[in-house]
PDB file of C-alpha atoms in Angstrom:
ATOM      1  CA  UNK P   2     -15.475 -33.169  16.823  1.00  0.00           C
ATOM      2  CA  UNK P   3     -12.128 -31.772  15.613  1.00  0.00           C
ATOM      3  CA  UNK P   4     -13.810 -30.526  12.438  1.00  0.00           C
ATOM      4  CA  UNK P   5     -16.456 -28.742  14.505  1.00  0.00           C
ATOM      5  CA  UNK P   6     -13.820 -27.094  16.704  1.00  0.00           C
ATOM      6  CA  UNK P   7     -11.901 -25.925  13.645  1.00  0.00           C
ATOM      7  CA  UNK P   8     -15.078 -24.588  12.090  1.00  0.00           C
ATOM      8  CA  UNK P   9     -15.918 -22.700  15.270  1.00  0.00           C
ATOM      9  CA  UNK P  10     -12.418 -21.244  15.434  1.00  0.00           C
ATOM     10  CA  UNK P  11     -12.650 -20.155  11.813  1.00  0.00           C
ATOM     11  CA  UNK P  12     -16.001 -18.470  12.375  1.00  0.00           C
ATOM     12  CA  UNK P  13     -14.670 -16.726  15.489  1.00  0.00           C
ATOM     13  CA  UNK P  14     -11.595 -15.482  13.581  1.00  0.00           C
ATOM     14  CA  UNK P  15     -13.853 -14.291  10.756  1.00  0.00           C
ATOM     15  CA  UNK P  16     -16.037 -12.384  13.212  1.00  0.00           C
ATOM     16  CA  UNK P  17     -12.951 -10.695  14.690  1.00  0.00           C
ATOM     17  CA  UNK P  18     -11.659  -9.768  11.229  1.00  0.00           C
ATOM     18  CA  UNK P  19     -15.049  -8.340  10.271  1.00  0.00           C
ATOM     19  CA  UNK P  20     -15.085  -6.266  13.444  1.00  0.00           C
ATOM     20  CA  UNK P  21     -11.684  -4.787  12.614  1.00  0.00           C
ATOM     21  CA  UNK P  22     -12.721  -4.199   8.995  1.00  0.00           C
ATOM     22  CA  UNK P  23     -15.648  -2.089  10.181  1.00  0.00           C
ATOM     23  CA  UNK P  24     -13.194   0.276  11.901  1.00  0.00           C
ATOM     24  CA  UNK P  25     -10.866   0.668   8.915  1.00  0.00           C
ATOM     25  CA  UNK P  26     -11.620   3.281   6.309  1.00  0.00           C
ATOM     26  CA  UNK P  27     -10.577   6.625   4.890  1.00  0.00           C
ATOM     27  CA  UNK P  28      -9.407   9.206   7.430  1.00  0.00           C
ATOM     28  CA  UNK P  29      -9.882  12.183   5.130  1.00  0.00           C
ATOM     29  CA  UNK P  30     -12.107  13.385   2.281  1.00  0.00           C
ATOM     30  CA  UNK P  31     -10.918  12.631  -1.253  1.00  0.00           C
ATOM     31  CA  UNK P  32      -8.238  14.831  -2.771  1.00  0.00           C
ATOM     32  CA  UNK P  33      -7.752  15.823  -6.388  1.00  0.00           C
ATOM     33  CA  UNK P  34      -8.863  13.054  -8.822  1.00  0.00           C
ATOM     34  CA  UNK P  35      -6.264  11.011 -10.661  1.00  0.00           C
ATOM     35  CA  UNK P  36      -7.558  12.143 -14.044  1.00  0.00           C
ATOM     36  CA  UNK P  37      -6.159  15.630 -13.391  1.00  0.00           C
ATOM     37  CA  UNK P  38      -2.560  14.337 -13.374  1.00  0.00           C
ATOM     38  CA  UNK P  39      -0.223  12.780 -15.916  1.00  0.00           C
ATOM     39  CA  UNK P  40       0.324   9.032 -15.736  1.00  0.00           C
ATOM     40  CA  UNK P  41       3.834   7.766 -14.998  1.00  0.00           C
ATOM     41  CA  UNK P  42       5.950   7.208 -18.089  1.00  0.00           C
ATOM     42  CA  UNK P  43       7.452   4.005 -16.689  1.00  0.00           C
ATOM     43  CA  UNK P  44       6.211   0.622 -15.455  1.00  0.00           C
ATOM     44  CA  UNK P  45       4.311   0.352 -12.187  1.00  0.00           C
ATOM     45  CA  UNK P  46       5.139  -2.772 -10.179  1.00  0.00           C
ATOM     46  CA  UNK P  47       2.306  -4.958  -8.942  1.00  0.00           C
ATOM     47  CA  UNK P  48       1.601  -5.329  -5.236  1.00  0.00           C
ATOM     48  CA  UNK P  49       2.553  -8.948  -4.645  1.00  0.00           C
ATOM     49  CA  UNK P  50       3.131  -9.243  -0.890  1.00  0.00           C
ATOM     50  CA  UNK P  51       2.575  -7.333   2.364  1.00  0.00           C
ATOM     51  CA  UNK P  52       6.275  -7.668   3.184  1.00  0.00           C
ATOM     52  CA  UNK P  53       9.583  -7.420   1.345  1.00  0.00           C
ATOM     53  CA  UNK P  54      11.613  -9.894   3.417  1.00  0.00           C
ATOM     54  CA  UNK P  55      11.464 -11.714   6.722  1.00  0.00           C
ATOM     55  CA  UNK P  56      11.461  -9.524   9.800  1.00  0.00           C
ATOM     56  CA  UNK P  57      14.427 -11.480  11.146  1.00  0.00           C
ATOM     57  CA  UNK P  58      16.432 -10.598   8.045  1.00  0.00           C
ATOM     58  CA  UNK P  59      15.448  -6.947   8.269  1.00  0.00           C
ATOM     59  CA  UNK P  60      16.268  -6.807  11.956  1.00  0.00           C
ATOM     60  CA  UNK P  61      19.683  -8.355  11.280  1.00  0.00           C
ATOM     61  CA  UNK P  62      20.423  -5.306   9.122  1.00  0.00           C
ATOM     62  CA  UNK P  63      18.945  -2.955  11.747  1.00  0.00           C
ATOM     63  CA  UNK P  64      16.673  -1.554   9.040  1.00  0.00           C
ATOM     64  CA  UNK P  65      14.239   0.171  11.367  1.00  0.00           C
ATOM     65  CA  UNK P  66      16.970   1.519  13.622  1.00  0.00           C
ATOM     66  CA  UNK P  67      19.026   2.887  10.752  1.00  0.00           C
ATOM     67  CA  UNK P  68      16.056   4.644   9.196  1.00  0.00           C
ATOM     68  CA  UNK P  69      15.040   6.092  12.577  1.00  0.00           C
ATOM     69  CA  UNK P  70      18.553   7.422  13.118  1.00  0.00           C
ATOM     70  CA  UNK P  71      18.910   8.956   9.657  1.00  0.00           C
ATOM     71  CA  UNK P  72      15.481  10.616   9.807  1.00  0.00           C
ATOM     72  CA  UNK P  73      15.932  11.613  13.455  1.00  0.00           C
ATOM     73  CA  UNK P  74      12.636  10.010  14.451  1.00  0.00           C
ATOM     74  CA  UNK P  75      11.717  10.805  18.042  1.00  0.00           C
ATOM     75  CA  UNK P  76       9.261  10.176  20.823  1.00  0.00           C
ATOM     76  CA  UNK P  77       6.090  12.236  20.453  1.00  0.00           C
ATOM     77  CA  UNK P  78       6.087  12.363  16.654  1.00  0.00           C
ATOM     78  CA  UNK P  79       3.210  11.358  14.406  1.00  0.00           C
ATOM     79  CA  UNK P  80       4.595   9.185  11.627  1.00  0.00           C
ATOM     80  CA  UNK P  81       2.752   7.832   8.613  1.00  0.00           C
ATOM     81  CA  UNK P  82       3.784   4.335   7.560  1.00  0.00           C
ATOM     82  CA  UNK P  83       2.641   4.613   3.956  1.00  0.00           C
ATOM     83  CA  UNK P  84       2.076   1.226   2.378  1.00  0.00           C
ATOM     84  CA  UNK P  85       2.335  -0.383   5.794  1.00  0.00           C
ATOM     85  CA  UNK P  86       1.741  -3.930   4.563  1.00  0.00           C
ATOM     86  CA  UNK P  87       2.344  -6.460   7.335  1.00  0.00           C
ATOM     87  CA  UNK P  88       3.467  -3.692   9.690  1.00  0.00           C
ATOM     88  CA  UNK P  89       7.185  -4.260  10.113  1.00  0.00           C
ATOM     89  CA  UNK P  90       7.778  -0.530  10.540  1.00  0.00           C
ATOM     90  CA  UNK P  91       4.414   0.246  12.143  1.00  0.00           C
ATOM     91  CA  UNK P  92       5.164  -1.984  15.124  1.00  0.00           C
ATOM     92  CA  UNK P  93       8.650  -0.586  15.634  1.00  0.00           C
ATOM     93  CA  UNK P  94       7.600   3.014  15.091  1.00  0.00           C
ATOM     94  CA  UNK P  95       4.785   2.612  17.608  1.00  0.00           C
ATOM     95  CA  UNK P  96       7.296   1.738  20.302  1.00  0.00           C
ATOM     96  CA  UNK P  97       9.704   4.467  19.199  1.00  0.00           C
ATOM     97  CA  UNK P  98       7.225   7.371  19.285  1.00  0.00           C
ATOM     98  CA  UNK P  99       5.779   6.204  22.596  1.00  0.00           C
ATOM     99  CA  UNK P 100       2.517   7.123  24.295  1.00  0.00           C
ATOM    100  CA  UNK P 101       2.798  10.807  23.365  1.00  0.00           C
ATOM    101  CA  UNK P 102       3.254  10.009  19.675  1.00  0.00           C
ATOM    102  CA  UNK P 103       1.275   8.044  17.135  1.00  0.00           C
ATOM    103  CA  UNK P 104       1.590   6.033  13.955  1.00  0.00           C
ATOM    104  CA  UNK P 105      -0.858   6.112  11.076  1.00  0.00           C
ATOM    105  CA  UNK P 106      -0.600   2.829   9.190  1.00  0.00           C
ATOM    106  CA  UNK P 107      -1.824   3.469   5.646  1.00  0.00           C
ATOM    107  CA  UNK P 108      -2.353   1.034   2.790  1.00  0.00           C
ATOM    108  CA  UNK P 109      -4.539   0.559  -0.266  1.00  0.00           C
ATOM    109  CA  UNK P 110      -5.117  -3.121   0.536  1.00  0.00           C
ATOM    110  CA  UNK P 111      -7.786  -3.430   3.205  1.00  0.00           C
ATOM    111  CA  UNK P 112      -6.950  -7.014   4.203  1.00  0.00           C
ATOM    112  CA  UNK P 113      -3.386  -5.962   5.014  1.00  0.00           C
ATOM    113  CA  UNK P 114      -4.722  -3.324   7.393  1.00  0.00           C
ATOM    114  CA  UNK P 115      -7.146  -5.759   9.003  1.00  0.00           C
ATOM    115  CA  UNK P 116      -4.330  -8.220   9.693  1.00  0.00           C
ATOM    116  CA  UNK P 117      -2.140  -5.405  11.000  1.00  0.00           C
ATOM    117  CA  UNK P 118      -4.898  -4.122  13.288  1.00  0.00           C
ATOM    118  CA  UNK P 119      -5.176  -7.600  14.776  1.00  0.00           C
ATOM    119  CA  UNK P 120      -1.399  -7.736  15.208  1.00  0.00           C
ATOM    120  CA  UNK P 121      -1.215  -4.408  17.032  1.00  0.00           C
ATOM    121  CA  UNK P 122      -4.077  -5.516  19.269  1.00  0.00           C
ATOM    122  CA  UNK P 123      -2.170  -8.665  20.228  1.00  0.00           C
ATOM    123  CA  UNK P 124       0.923  -6.558  20.949  1.00  0.00           C
ATOM    124  CA  UNK P 125      -1.145  -4.015  22.931  1.00  0.00           C
ATOM    125  CA  UNK P 126       0.013  -1.103  20.792  1.00  0.00           C
ATOM    126  CA  UNK P 127      -2.581   1.582  21.412  1.00  0.00           C
ATOM    127  CA  UNK P 128      -1.045   4.509  19.515  1.00  0.00           C
ATOM    128  CA  UNK P 129      -1.663   3.155  16.001  1.00  0.00           C
ATOM    129  CA  UNK P 130      -4.442   4.336  13.678  1.00  0.00           C
ATOM    130  CA  UNK P 131      -5.333   2.774  10.351  1.00  0.00           C
ATOM    131  CA  UNK P 132      -6.023   4.566   7.101  1.00  0.00           C
ATOM    132  CA  UNK P 133      -7.301   3.062   3.898  1.00  0.00           C
ATOM    133  CA  UNK P 134      -5.979   4.856   0.840  1.00  0.00           C
ATOM    134  CA  UNK P 135      -6.485   4.921  -2.902  1.00  0.00           C
ATOM    135  CA  UNK P 136      -3.862   4.409  -5.638  1.00  0.00           C
ATOM    136  CA  UNK P 137      -3.832   8.162  -6.291  1.00  0.00           C
ATOM    137  CA  UNK P 138      -4.597   9.466  -2.786  1.00  0.00           C
ATOM    138  CA  UNK P 139      -3.408   8.389   0.691  1.00  0.00           C
ATOM    139  CA  UNK P 140      -6.560   9.940   2.236  1.00  0.00           C
ATOM    140  CA  UNK P 141      -4.760  11.205   5.357  1.00  0.00           C
ATOM    141  CA  UNK P 142      -5.906  14.027   7.675  1.00  0.00           C
ATOM    142  CA  UNK P 143      -4.615  17.525   6.967  1.00  0.00           C
ATOM    143  CA  UNK P 144      -1.443  18.579   8.810  1.00  0.00           C
ATOM    144  CA  UNK P 145      -1.280  15.268  10.663  1.00  0.00           C
ATOM    145  CA  UNK P 146       2.232  13.960   9.948  1.00  0.00           C
ATOM    146  CA  UNK P 147       5.701  14.935  11.132  1.00  0.00           C
ATOM    147  CA  UNK P 148       7.197  12.298   8.829  1.00  0.00           C
ATOM    148  CA  UNK P 149       5.791  10.194   5.996  1.00  0.00           C
ATOM    149  CA  UNK P 150       7.730   6.974   5.510  1.00  0.00           C
ATOM    150  CA  UNK P 151       7.436   4.977   2.277  1.00  0.00           C
ATOM    151  CA  UNK P 152       9.486   1.780   2.445  1.00  0.00           C
ATOM    152  CA  UNK P 153       9.985  -0.417  -0.620  1.00  0.00           C
ATOM    153  CA  UNK P 154       6.619   0.531  -2.075  1.00  0.00           C
ATOM    154  CA  UNK P 155       7.059   3.712  -4.116  1.00  0.00           C
ATOM    155  CA  UNK P 156       7.429   1.667  -7.321  1.00  0.00           C
ATOM    156  CA  UNK P 157       3.954   0.194  -6.646  1.00  0.00           C
ATOM    157  CA  UNK P 158       2.137   3.543  -6.576  1.00  0.00           C
ATOM    158  CA  UNK P 159      -0.059   3.487  -9.657  1.00  0.00           C
ATOM    159  CA  UNK P 160      -0.491   7.274  -9.835  1.00  0.00           C
ATOM    160  CA  UNK P 161       2.645   8.771  -8.234  1.00  0.00           C
ATOM    161  CA  UNK P 162       2.081  12.416  -9.245  1.00  0.00           C
ATOM    162  CA  UNK P 163      -1.476  12.432  -7.904  1.00  0.00           C
ATOM    163  CA  UNK P 164      -0.389  10.510  -4.803  1.00  0.00           C
ATOM    164  CA  UNK P 165       2.427  12.919  -3.952  1.00  0.00           C
ATOM    165  CA  UNK P 166       0.173  15.913  -4.603  1.00  0.00           C
ATOM    166  CA  UNK P 167      -2.563  14.546  -2.331  1.00  0.00           C
ATOM    167  CA  UNK P 168      -0.012  13.562   0.325  1.00  0.00           C
ATOM    168  CA  UNK P 169       1.312  17.106   0.699  1.00  0.00           C
ATOM    169  CA  UNK P 170      -1.658  18.537   2.691  1.00  0.00           C
ATOM    170  CA  UNK P 171      -1.208  15.775   5.311  1.00  0.00           C
ATOM    171  CA  UNK P 172       2.320  16.979   6.108  1.00  0.00           C
ATOM    172  CA  UNK P 173       2.877  19.483   8.904  1.00  0.00           C
ATOM    173  CA  UNK P 174       5.018  22.543   8.386  1.00  0.00           C
ATOM    174  CA  UNK P 175       8.625  21.348   8.528  1.00  0.00           C
ATOM    175  CA  UNK P 176       7.637  17.714   7.914  1.00  0.00           C
ATOM    176  CA  UNK P 177       9.749  15.337   5.887  1.00  0.00           C
ATOM    177  CA  UNK P 178       9.186  12.430   3.525  1.00  0.00           C
ATOM    178  CA  UNK P 179      11.504   9.416   3.664  1.00  0.00           C
ATOM    179  CA  UNK P 180      11.478   6.992   0.728  1.00  0.00           C
ATOM    180  CA  UNK P 181      13.352   3.703   0.835  1.00  0.00           C
ATOM    181  CA  UNK P 182      13.854   1.799  -2.395  1.00  0.00           C
ATOM    182  CA  UNK P 183      16.355  -0.132  -4.478  1.00  0.00           C
ATOM    183  CA  UNK P 184      18.485   1.176  -7.343  1.00  0.00           C
ATOM    184  CA  UNK P 185      16.796  -0.931 -10.002  1.00  0.00           C
ATOM    185  CA  UNK P 186      14.039  -0.456 -12.616  1.00  0.00           C
ATOM    186  CA  UNK P 187      10.482  -0.046 -11.349  1.00  0.00           C
ATOM    187  CA  UNK P 188       9.519  -3.188 -13.269  1.00  0.00           C
ATOM    188  CA  UNK P 189      11.919  -5.033 -10.942  1.00  0.00           C
ATOM    189  CA  UNK P 190      10.488  -3.544  -7.730  1.00  0.00           C
ATOM    190  CA  UNK P 191      12.888  -0.666  -7.329  1.00  0.00           C
ATOM    191  CA  UNK P 192      13.133   3.001  -8.321  1.00  0.00           C
ATOM    192  CA  UNK P 193      16.297   4.493  -9.835  1.00  0.00           C
ATOM    193  CA  UNK P 194      17.257   7.430  -7.644  1.00  0.00           C
ATOM    194  CA  UNK P 195      17.373   9.889 -10.550  1.00  0.00           C
ATOM    195  CA  UNK P 196      13.842   8.905 -11.547  1.00  0.00           C
ATOM    196  CA  UNK P 197      12.664   9.313  -7.951  1.00  0.00           C
ATOM    197  CA  UNK P 198      14.232  12.765  -7.725  1.00  0.00           C
ATOM    198  CA  UNK P 199      12.590  13.766 -10.993  1.00  0.00           C
ATOM    199  CA  UNK P 200       9.105  12.620  -9.977  1.00  0.00           C
ATOM    200  CA  UNK P 201       9.258  14.271  -6.551  1.00  0.00           C
ATOM    201  CA  UNK P 202      10.587  17.506  -8.035  1.00  0.00           C
ATOM    202  CA  UNK P 203       7.857  17.462 -10.684  1.00  0.00           C
ATOM    203  CA  UNK P 204       5.288  17.942  -7.897  1.00  0.00           C
ATOM    204  CA  UNK P 205       7.362  20.476  -5.962  1.00  0.00           C
ATOM    205  CA  UNK P 206       9.176  18.382  -3.336  1.00  0.00           C
ATOM    206  CA  UNK P 207      12.806  19.235  -2.555  1.00  0.00           C
ATOM    207  CA  UNK P 208      15.549  16.731  -1.843  1.00  0.00           C
ATOM    208  CA  UNK P 209      17.308  17.015   1.510  1.00  0.00           C
ATOM    209  CA  UNK P 210      19.683  14.048   1.450  1.00  0.00           C
ATOM    210  CA  UNK P 211      20.171  10.516   0.195  1.00  0.00           C
ATOM    211  CA  UNK P 212      21.699   7.746   2.300  1.00  0.00           C
ATOM    212  CA  UNK P 213      22.846   4.232   1.453  1.00  0.00           C
ATOM    213  CA  UNK P 214      21.402   1.625   3.800  1.00  0.00           C
ATOM    214  CA  UNK P 215      23.208  -1.443   5.086  1.00  0.00           C
ATOM    215  CA  UNK P 216      23.280  -4.724   3.208  1.00  0.00           C
ATOM    216  CA  UNK P 217      20.649  -5.033   0.497  1.00  0.00           C
ATOM    217  CA  UNK P 218      18.454  -2.361   2.088  1.00  0.00           C
ATOM    218  CA  UNK P 219      18.813   0.061  -0.813  1.00  0.00           C
ATOM    219  CA  UNK P 220      18.777   3.813  -0.296  1.00  0.00           C
ATOM    220  CA  UNK P 221      16.866   6.256   1.883  1.00  0.00           C
ATOM    221  CA  UNK P 222      15.984   9.507   0.115  1.00  0.00           C
ATOM    222  CA  UNK P 223      14.740  12.362   2.280  1.00  0.00           C
ATOM    223  CA  UNK P 224      12.563  15.158   0.910  1.00  0.00           C
ATOM    224  CA  UNK P 225      10.777  18.221   2.204  1.00  0.00           C
ATOM    225  CA  UNK P 226       7.262  18.920   0.943  1.00  0.00           C
ATOM    226  CA  UNK P 227       6.343  21.898  -1.216  1.00  0.00           C
ATOM    227  CA  UNK P 228       6.172  25.167   0.679  1.00  0.00           C
ATOM    228  CA  UNK P 229       2.901  26.982   1.080  1.00  0.00           C
ATOM    229  CA  UNK P 230       1.988  28.123  -2.407  1.00  0.00           C
ATOM    230  CA  UNK P 231       4.767  25.968  -3.890  1.00  0.00           C
ATOM    231  CA  UNK P 232       2.618  22.992  -4.810  1.00  0.00           C
ATOM    232  CA  UNK P 233       2.394  22.837  -8.564  1.00  0.00           C
ATOM    233  CA  UNK P 234      -0.941  22.853 -10.322  1.00  0.00           C
ATOM    234  CA  UNK P 235      -1.793  19.346 -11.601  1.00  0.00           C
ATOM    235  CA  UNK P 236      -1.896  20.623 -15.174  1.00  0.00           C
ATOM    236  CA  UNK P 237       1.639  22.015 -14.820  1.00  0.00           C
ATOM    237  CA  UNK P 238       3.149  18.693 -13.760  1.00  0.00           C
ATOM    238  CA  UNK P 239       5.212  17.061 -16.490  1.00  0.00           C
ATOM    239  CA  UNK P 240       5.784  13.331 -16.216  1.00  0.00           C
ATOM    240  CA  UNK P 241       9.403  12.156 -16.084  1.00  0.00           C
ATOM    241  CA  UNK P 242      10.666   9.810 -18.766  1.00  0.00           C
ATOM    242  CA  UNK P 243      11.858   6.321 -17.886  1.00  0.00           C
ATOM    243  CA  UNK P 244      15.590   6.275 -18.546  1.00  0.00           C
ATOM    244  CA  UNK P 245      16.135   2.709 -17.366  1.00  0.00           C
ATOM    245  CA  UNK P 246      15.078   1.036 -20.580  1.00  0.00           C
ATOM    246  CA  UNK P 247      12.584  -1.102 -18.660  1.00  0.00           C
ATOM    247  CA  UNK P 248       9.682  -2.500 -20.576  1.00  0.00           C
TER     248      UNK P 248
END
């Protein structure tokens, strides 16, 4: 009897997951293909987990609150949680932006988005949308974001120049990009700040500020997207060298 109940519960959970999967896909047409851009001249870290650390640990450092303060995130904004994973920031951003704002949770791993969609349903968060992306293209709607937030995932982007180029059209005029990472080689799941600055500048982004986060949170680097007409042509982008000595 217990085995039958467990089997029924499993089938019911599978049906729910399949229902959510049907609603998760690309929110925008494809951008410029990856083949038009240079490949990164440094290691790309593998995606190994939907979360960096326990939510309790991150809350103890006030990670979400500190980032919100430094980026001046407000009610009514539309924020893209790029590489949303398990949704640590998605959940907190949903509450921060309120009913007049929205969060677009984006990831390249569909099962992460399915699990996150189920989580937001349980929490009754109705201002979250889900966007499947590609390694070279976030596939986000044009002029949809006030802020794009990339937390501890930049080093996992397989085609960073193509990704940044294809992200730019999704940013509203005056939008900002916030990237959180650690000062360590990309092979060790971090991005040296000088390398990050070089790669963003190579596409036409401009640095606004860099902040050190509490504890082991790393840094928050804030950028503005290329101005109209300031986005470099893919063939003019020159890949940055890896100065960390990582193999």
